[in-house]
Amino acid sequence: MIITALAASLSLAPCPAGAHCLEDETLLAVSANSDRAAFILSAMQTAQARYGDVFSRTPGLTAVIEDSTQFPGLALELDAQGYTVKPWVSPQAMRDQLEAQLRPALEAQMAGAPEAVIDAAINSALSDRVDGNERVRHGEAIIAHELGHLWLRDTYDWPDIDTGGARTYGAAAAPDWFDETAAVLMESEQLTGERRSNLCEDLPDDISAQLSRYFTMEHPLLQMAALAADRAATAARARGEAADGPQIMVMSGDALSSQGADMIGAERFYGLTRALVDYLMTRTGSHVVFDTLAQTLASGQSLEDWLASSPSDLPSSQAALIDDLATFIESGCAA
C-alpha cells in the first residue's frame, strides 16, 4: 500500500497547520505527531484488512483524528466530504487531562510537602493510570475495535431508529451484543488472549443466566460513558474550559457502582462477546457466519430467526445456543 502526505493529494483539503496527515486510499490518519499518525494509519490498515476478511465488505472513507480539538473544523470538513470520522485521544493528551484532574486533589492532600515530592507522587499516579490504560497498552487493537463499531453501522443497511437523543453504540438498530461482536473481531491476538483469560478468571456460576441477560442487555459502557461524560463536563466548566472535545475522566469502580454502573459487567460483556466469537468460529469453521448474521439482523430479523435457518452445525434456537455456548465456555476455561 502506498502512503502519501495529505497535502500532496488533489482529492482532499490541505493538511491543517501543525498536523501530520497520512492517507492510504480510503483511510486517513491525522495527528500532531508524525510517529503517532503512522501508528494510527497502521492500526487502520490492519482493521480494514480484518473487516474485509470477516465481513467481505470494504469500509468507505474513514478518518481518525487524534486530539481533534487541536484542529478546529477538520472533523466537520471531512464529514462533509463523506468521511466517517473517529476522534482519538493521544497518550499525552490523556496524561495532561488526568493531571489537570489529579493535581489539585494531591496538592491539597500533600500540603506543605516539597514541590519535588508532590510532582513525583503525581507522576507516579499518572504513570499507573496512563501506562496501564487499555487504550494505551493495546492502542492499535482499540483503534481497530472502535472502527469495527463504525464500519458495521456503515456497511449494512440498518433500519433507522429514533433514539430520542440517547447515546448509542455503533449501529443503533443492531443488538448491542452483535455490535460489540463486530468490534471484538477487529482486536489483536494479545488483547484476545486477555479477554479469554479475564472471563475464565471471573467465570460466574450462573453462566447460562448471564448469557440470557447478555443477549438482551444494553452495553454496560453506555451508562458508564454517560456518567463519566457528565463528570468530565462539570470538571471542565469548573476550570473555566470548554467541554466540547474528547475528555478523560477518572472514576473509581465504587463511584461508578454508586451511580448504577457495573464495572465488572462491562469487562464480562467483552469476555462473553469474545467467547461467542470463538464459539461461532469453532462450530461453523468459517468467518462467513458473521456476515450472514449481520445481514439477518439488519433486515429486522432476530437471532432466533437466524438460528432457525442456520446450518445444522449450530443449535436451532436461542435457548439451545445459550446452553451449548455455556458448555463451550466452561469446557474452555477448565482446559
Short mmCIF file of C-alpha atoms in Angstrom, two decimals:
data_model
loop_
_atom_site.label_atom_id
_atom_site.label_comp_id
_atom_site.label_asym_id
_atom_site.label_seq_id
_atom_site.Cartn_x
_atom_site.Cartn_y
_atom_site.Cartn_z
CA MET A 1 0.00 0.00 0.00
CA ILE A 2 1.22 3.48 -0.82
CA ILE A 3 1.19 6.09 1.92
CA THR A 4 1.21 9.74 0.88
CA ALA A 5 1.08 13.06 2.67
CA LEU A 6 -2.40 14.55 2.59
CA ALA A 7 -1.09 17.89 1.40
CA ALA A 8 0.00 16.20 -1.83
CA SER A 9 -3.43 14.77 -2.52
CA LEU A 10 -5.60 16.51 -5.09
CA SER A 11 -8.81 14.98 -3.75
CA LEU A 12 -8.59 16.27 -0.20
CA ALA A 13 -8.18 19.62 1.53
CA PRO A 14 -4.68 20.61 2.69
CA CYS A 15 -3.48 19.17 5.97
CA PRO A 16 -4.15 21.64 8.82
CA ALA A 17 -1.24 23.64 10.19
CA GLY A 18 0.61 21.70 12.86
CA ALA A 19 -0.84 18.37 11.78
CA HIS A 20 0.68 15.30 10.20
CA CYS A 21 -1.77 13.64 7.81
CA LEU A 22 -1.22 10.23 6.27
CA GLU A 23 -3.61 8.54 3.86
CA ASP A 24 -3.90 5.16 2.22
CA GLU A 25 -6.68 5.06 -0.36
CA THR A 26 -9.86 5.39 1.78
CA LEU A 27 -8.05 5.77 5.13
CA LEU A 28 -6.80 8.98 6.73
CA ALA A 29 -4.84 9.42 9.97
CA VAL A 30 -4.28 12.86 11.49
CA SER A 31 -2.10 13.71 14.49
CA ALA A 32 0.15 16.49 15.71
CA ASN A 33 2.90 13.88 15.92
CA SER A 34 4.27 12.16 12.81
CA ASP A 35 5.02 8.89 14.59
CA ARG A 36 1.53 8.82 16.05
CA ALA A 37 -0.01 9.46 12.62
CA ALA A 38 1.93 6.50 11.24
CA PHE A 39 0.88 4.35 14.20
CA ILE A 40 -2.78 5.23 13.71
CA LEU A 41 -2.70 4.59 9.97
CA SER A 42 -1.11 1.19 10.57
CA ALA A 43 -3.89 0.33 13.02
CA MET A 44 -6.49 1.43 10.47
CA GLN A 45 -4.92 -0.66 7.73
CA THR A 46 -4.89 -3.74 9.94
CA ALA A 47 -8.51 -3.17 10.93
CA GLN A 48 -9.60 -2.66 7.33
CA ALA A 49 -7.98 -5.95 6.28
CA ARG A 50 -9.60 -7.82 9.16
CA TYR A 51 -13.01 -6.32 8.46
CA GLY A 52 -12.79 -7.35 4.81
CA ASP A 53 -11.77 -10.89 5.77
CA VAL A 54 -14.62 -11.29 8.26
CA PHE A 55 -17.50 -9.43 6.62
CA SER A 56 -16.43 -9.49 2.95
CA ARG A 57 -17.15 -5.75 2.73
CA THR A 58 -14.91 -2.75 2.18
CA PRO A 59 -15.47 0.22 4.50
CA GLY A 60 -15.81 3.66 2.93
CA LEU A 61 -13.81 6.82 3.62
CA THR A 62 -12.62 6.76 7.22
CA ALA A 63 -10.57 9.26 9.23
CA VAL A 64 -9.11 9.04 12.71
CA ILE A 65 -8.20 12.44 14.14
CA GLU A 66 -6.01 12.37 17.23
CA ASP A 67 -6.63 15.20 19.70
CA SER A 68 -9.18 16.71 17.34
CA THR A 69 -9.59 19.93 19.33
CA GLN A 70 -6.16 20.95 18.01
CA PHE A 71 -7.63 21.09 14.50
CA PRO A 72 -10.92 23.02 14.74
CA GLY A 73 -13.34 22.38 11.93
CA LEU A 74 -11.43 19.46 10.42
CA ALA A 75 -13.90 16.79 11.55
CA LEU A 76 -16.83 18.73 10.08
CA GLU A 77 -14.94 19.31 6.84
CA LEU A 78 -14.13 15.63 6.47
CA ASP A 79 -17.68 14.64 7.40
CA ALA A 80 -18.94 16.90 4.60
CA GLN A 81 -16.63 15.06 2.20
CA GLY A 82 -18.20 11.74 3.13
CA TYR A 83 -15.74 10.53 5.75
CA THR A 84 -16.68 8.56 8.82
CA VAL A 85 -14.65 10.39 11.47
CA LYS A 86 -13.38 8.88 14.71
CA PRO A 87 -11.78 11.24 17.26
CA TRP A 88 -8.94 9.72 19.27
CA VAL A 89 -7.15 10.84 22.43
CA SER A 90 -3.35 10.57 22.42
CA PRO A 91 -1.48 9.17 25.44
CA GLN A 92 -0.01 12.63 26.05
CA ALA A 93 -3.41 14.33 25.96
CA MET A 94 -4.76 11.62 28.25
CA ARG A 95 -1.92 12.31 30.65
CA ASP A 96 -2.46 16.08 30.51
CA GLN A 97 -6.19 15.79 31.17
CA LEU A 98 -5.68 13.37 34.03
CA GLU A 99 -3.05 15.62 35.57
CA ALA A 100 -5.47 18.55 35.47
CA GLN A 101 -7.91 16.43 37.47
CA LEU A 102 -5.45 14.80 39.88
CA ARG A 103 -3.05 17.62 40.71
CA PRO A 104 -5.43 19.84 42.75
CA ALA A 105 -6.50 16.92 44.95
CA LEU A 106 -2.96 15.64 45.51
CA GLU A 107 -1.62 19.12 46.21
CA ALA A 108 -4.35 19.57 48.83
CA GLN A 109 -3.62 16.18 50.39
CA MET A 110 0.15 16.84 50.46
CA ALA A 111 0.02 20.48 51.51
CA GLY A 112 3.40 21.56 52.92
CA ALA A 113 5.37 18.82 51.16
CA PRO A 114 8.27 19.85 48.89
CA GLU A 115 7.21 20.53 45.30
CA ALA A 116 9.51 17.79 44.02
CA VAL A 117 7.80 15.25 46.27
CA ILE A 118 4.36 16.32 45.09
CA ASP A 119 5.48 16.16 41.44
CA ALA A 120 6.87 12.67 41.98
CA ALA A 121 3.59 11.50 43.50
CA ILE A 122 1.62 12.98 40.61
CA ASN A 123 3.92 11.42 38.01
CA SER A 124 3.61 8.03 39.70
CA ALA A 125 -0.18 8.25 39.75
CA LEU A 126 -0.26 9.33 36.11
CA SER A 127 2.05 6.54 35.01
CA ASP A 128 -0.12 3.95 36.74
CA ARG A 129 -3.29 5.25 35.11
CA VAL A 130 -1.98 6.07 31.64
CA ASP A 131 0.52 3.26 31.05
CA GLY A 132 -1.95 0.73 32.42
CA ASN A 133 -4.87 2.08 30.40
CA GLU A 134 -6.15 -0.40 27.83
CA ARG A 135 -6.24 2.31 25.17
CA VAL A 136 -2.50 2.81 25.65
CA ARG A 137 -1.41 -0.79 26.27
CA HIS A 138 -3.46 -2.03 23.31
CA GLY A 139 -3.70 1.19 21.31
CA GLU A 140 -3.66 -0.41 17.87
CA ALA A 141 -6.23 -3.04 18.87
CA ILE A 142 -8.59 -0.50 20.45
CA ILE A 143 -8.45 1.79 17.41
CA ALA A 144 -9.38 -1.26 15.31
CA HIS A 145 -12.11 -2.16 17.82
CA GLU A 146 -13.69 1.30 17.57
CA LEU A 147 -13.57 1.21 13.77
CA GLY A 148 -15.37 -2.13 13.87
CA HIS A 149 -18.32 -0.40 15.54
CA LEU A 150 -18.41 2.35 12.90
CA TRP A 151 -17.95 0.08 9.90
CA LEU A 152 -20.68 -2.34 10.99
CA ARG A 153 -23.01 0.66 11.11
CA ASP A 154 -21.88 1.92 7.70
CA THR A 155 -21.59 -1.26 5.61
CA TYR A 156 -25.02 -2.77 6.32
CA ASP A 157 -28.44 -1.31 5.61
CA TRP A 158 -29.72 -0.98 9.18
CA PRO A 159 -33.22 0.43 9.69
CA ASP A 160 -33.43 3.96 11.05
CA ILE A 161 -34.05 4.11 14.79
CA ASP A 162 -35.27 7.16 16.68
CA THR A 163 -33.09 7.13 19.80
CA GLY A 164 -34.53 10.35 21.17
CA GLY A 165 -31.05 11.74 21.61
CA ALA A 166 -29.92 8.83 23.79
CA ARG A 167 -26.39 7.54 23.44
CA THR A 168 -25.99 4.52 21.20
CA TYR A 169 -23.17 2.12 20.43
CA GLY A 170 -22.33 1.87 16.74
CA ALA A 171 -25.38 0.83 14.73
CA ALA A 172 -28.39 1.90 16.79
CA ALA A 173 -30.60 -0.79 15.25
CA ALA A 174 -28.12 -3.60 15.92
CA PRO A 175 -28.36 -5.57 19.17
CA ASP A 176 -25.57 -4.38 21.46
CA TRP A 177 -24.09 -7.87 21.72
CA PHE A 178 -23.68 -8.05 17.93
CA ASP A 179 -22.40 -4.50 17.60
CA GLU A 180 -19.73 -5.49 20.13
CA THR A 181 -19.06 -8.69 18.21
CA ALA A 182 -18.00 -6.69 15.15
CA ALA A 183 -15.64 -4.62 17.31
CA VAL A 184 -14.11 -7.57 19.16
CA LEU A 185 -13.49 -9.33 15.85
CA MET A 186 -11.08 -6.50 14.96
CA GLU A 187 -8.87 -6.93 18.03
CA SER A 188 -5.30 -8.22 18.22
CA GLU A 189 -4.27 -11.68 19.37
CA GLN A 190 -2.76 -10.20 22.54
CA LEU A 191 -5.97 -8.45 23.56
CA THR A 192 -7.98 -11.51 22.52
CA GLY A 193 -5.91 -13.61 24.92
CA GLU A 194 -6.63 -11.16 27.74
CA ARG A 195 -10.37 -11.26 27.01
CA ARG A 196 -10.38 -15.05 27.30
CA SER A 197 -8.26 -15.11 30.45
CA ASN A 198 -10.31 -12.41 32.17
CA LEU A 199 -13.56 -14.28 31.55
CA CYS A 200 -12.20 -17.55 32.89
CA GLU A 201 -10.71 -15.85 35.96
CA ASP A 202 -14.11 -14.38 36.80
CA LEU A 203 -16.40 -17.07 35.42
CA PRO A 204 -19.81 -16.86 37.13
CA ASP A 205 -21.54 -19.93 38.48
CA ASP A 206 -24.71 -18.97 36.62
CA ILE A 207 -23.13 -18.67 33.18
CA SER A 208 -26.35 -19.66 31.36
CA ALA A 209 -28.28 -16.93 33.19
CA GLN A 210 -25.52 -14.45 32.38
CA LEU A 211 -25.75 -15.37 28.69
CA SER A 212 -29.52 -14.96 28.68
CA ARG A 213 -29.05 -11.43 30.02
CA TYR A 214 -26.15 -10.80 27.63
CA PHE A 215 -28.33 -11.25 24.55
CA THR A 216 -30.88 -8.68 25.75
CA MET A 217 -28.91 -6.12 27.75
CA GLU A 218 -27.73 -2.64 26.85
CA HIS A 219 -23.96 -2.28 26.57
CA PRO A 220 -22.70 -1.54 30.12
CA LEU A 221 -20.34 1.17 28.88
CA LEU A 222 -23.21 3.30 27.59
CA GLN A 223 -24.25 4.15 31.12
CA MET A 224 -20.67 4.42 32.31
CA ALA A 225 -19.78 6.75 29.44
CA ALA A 226 -22.74 8.99 30.21
CA LEU A 227 -21.75 9.22 33.88
CA ALA A 228 -18.10 9.91 33.08
CA ALA A 229 -19.00 12.49 30.43
CA ASP A 230 -21.23 14.35 32.87
CA ARG A 231 -18.45 14.36 35.46
CA ALA A 232 -15.84 15.50 32.91
CA ALA A 233 -18.06 18.31 31.62
CA THR A 234 -18.70 19.53 35.17
CA ALA A 235 -14.97 19.47 35.92
CA ALA A 236 -14.17 21.35 32.70
CA ARG A 237 -16.74 24.04 33.48
CA ALA A 238 -15.30 24.41 36.97
CA ARG A 239 -11.91 25.09 35.38
CA GLY A 240 -13.49 27.62 33.03
CA GLU A 241 -12.79 25.44 29.99
CA ALA A 242 -14.93 24.30 27.10
CA ALA A 243 -16.22 20.75 27.38
CA ASP A 244 -16.92 20.12 23.69
CA GLY A 245 -13.90 17.93 22.91
CA PRO A 246 -12.93 14.39 23.95
CA GLN A 247 -12.49 14.21 27.72
CA ILE A 248 -10.79 11.78 30.08
CA MET A 249 -12.38 11.26 33.47
CA VAL A 250 -11.01 9.20 36.36
CA MET A 251 -13.84 7.46 38.21
CA SER A 252 -13.36 4.65 40.70
CA GLY A 253 -15.35 1.44 40.49
CA ASP A 254 -17.07 2.41 43.76
CA ALA A 255 -18.06 5.80 42.34
CA LEU A 256 -19.49 4.22 39.22
CA SER A 257 -21.29 1.47 41.12
CA SER A 258 -22.85 4.01 43.48
CA GLN A 259 -24.41 5.69 40.45
CA GLY A 260 -25.69 2.48 38.92
CA ALA A 261 -22.83 1.50 36.58
CA ASP A 262 -21.41 -2.02 36.63
CA MET A 263 -17.65 -2.14 36.05
CA ILE A 264 -17.47 -5.93 36.36
CA GLY A 265 -20.40 -6.25 33.97
CA ALA A 266 -18.58 -4.21 31.35
CA GLU A 267 -15.46 -6.38 31.47
CA ARG A 268 -17.54 -9.54 31.42
CA PHE A 269 -19.54 -8.23 28.46
CA TYR A 270 -16.33 -8.15 26.41
CA GLY A 271 -15.35 -11.60 27.63
CA LEU A 272 -18.71 -13.10 26.71
CA THR A 273 -18.50 -11.46 23.29
CA ARG A 274 -15.08 -13.00 22.71
CA ALA A 275 -16.47 -16.36 23.80
CA LEU A 276 -19.36 -16.01 21.36
CA VAL A 277 -16.93 -15.26 18.53
CA ASP A 278 -14.80 -18.29 19.43
CA TYR A 279 -17.90 -20.47 19.69
CA LEU A 280 -19.34 -19.49 16.31
CA MET A 281 -15.97 -19.89 14.62
CA THR A 282 -15.42 -23.30 16.21
CA ARG A 283 -18.88 -24.62 15.43
CA THR A 284 -19.04 -23.36 11.83
CA GLY A 285 -15.35 -23.23 10.93
CA SER A 286 -15.84 -20.05 8.91
CA HIS A 287 -15.93 -16.25 9.18
CA VAL A 288 -18.91 -16.26 6.80
CA VAL A 289 -21.20 -16.76 9.76
CA PHE A 290 -20.75 -13.13 10.87
CA ASP A 291 -21.74 -11.63 7.52
CA THR A 292 -24.86 -13.77 7.23
CA LEU A 293 -25.82 -12.96 10.81
CA ALA A 294 -25.30 -9.24 10.18
CA GLN A 295 -27.49 -9.38 7.08
CA THR A 296 -30.24 -11.16 9.01
CA LEU A 297 -30.19 -8.70 11.91
CA ALA A 298 -30.02 -5.68 9.59
CA SER A 299 -33.12 -6.95 7.80
CA GLY A 300 -35.06 -6.69 11.06
CA GLN A 301 -34.99 -10.37 11.94
CA SER A 302 -33.74 -11.78 15.22
CA LEU A 303 -31.06 -14.19 16.39
CA GLU A 304 -33.84 -16.73 16.83
CA ASP A 305 -34.82 -16.27 13.17
CA TRP A 306 -31.24 -16.69 12.04
CA LEU A 307 -30.71 -19.85 14.06
CA ALA A 308 -33.93 -21.38 12.74
CA SER A 309 -32.48 -21.24 9.24
CA SER A 310 -28.81 -21.67 10.13
CA PRO A 311 -26.61 -24.60 9.13
CA SER A 312 -27.03 -27.84 11.06
CA ASP A 313 -23.75 -27.26 12.91
CA LEU A 314 -25.48 -24.65 15.11
CA PRO A 315 -28.41 -25.07 17.54
CA SER A 316 -31.78 -24.20 16.04
CA SER A 317 -32.95 -21.87 18.83
CA GLN A 318 -31.52 -19.16 21.03
CA ALA A 319 -32.21 -21.17 24.19
CA ALA A 320 -30.32 -24.15 22.78
CA LEU A 321 -27.46 -21.90 21.67
CA ILE A 322 -27.18 -20.43 25.18
CA ASP A 323 -26.92 -23.90 26.70
CA ASP A 324 -24.36 -25.02 24.14
CA LEU A 325 -22.37 -21.78 24.48
CA ALA A 326 -22.34 -22.11 28.27
CA THR A 327 -20.94 -25.63 27.97
CA PHE A 328 -18.36 -24.39 25.43
CA ILE A 329 -17.19 -21.64 27.81
CA GLU A 330 -17.00 -23.90 30.86
CA SER A 331 -15.09 -26.56 28.93
CA GLY A 332 -12.68 -23.98 27.52
CA CYS A 333 -11.97 -22.46 30.93
CA ALA A 334 -11.47 -25.89 32.50
CA ALA A 335 -8.95 -26.96 29.86
#
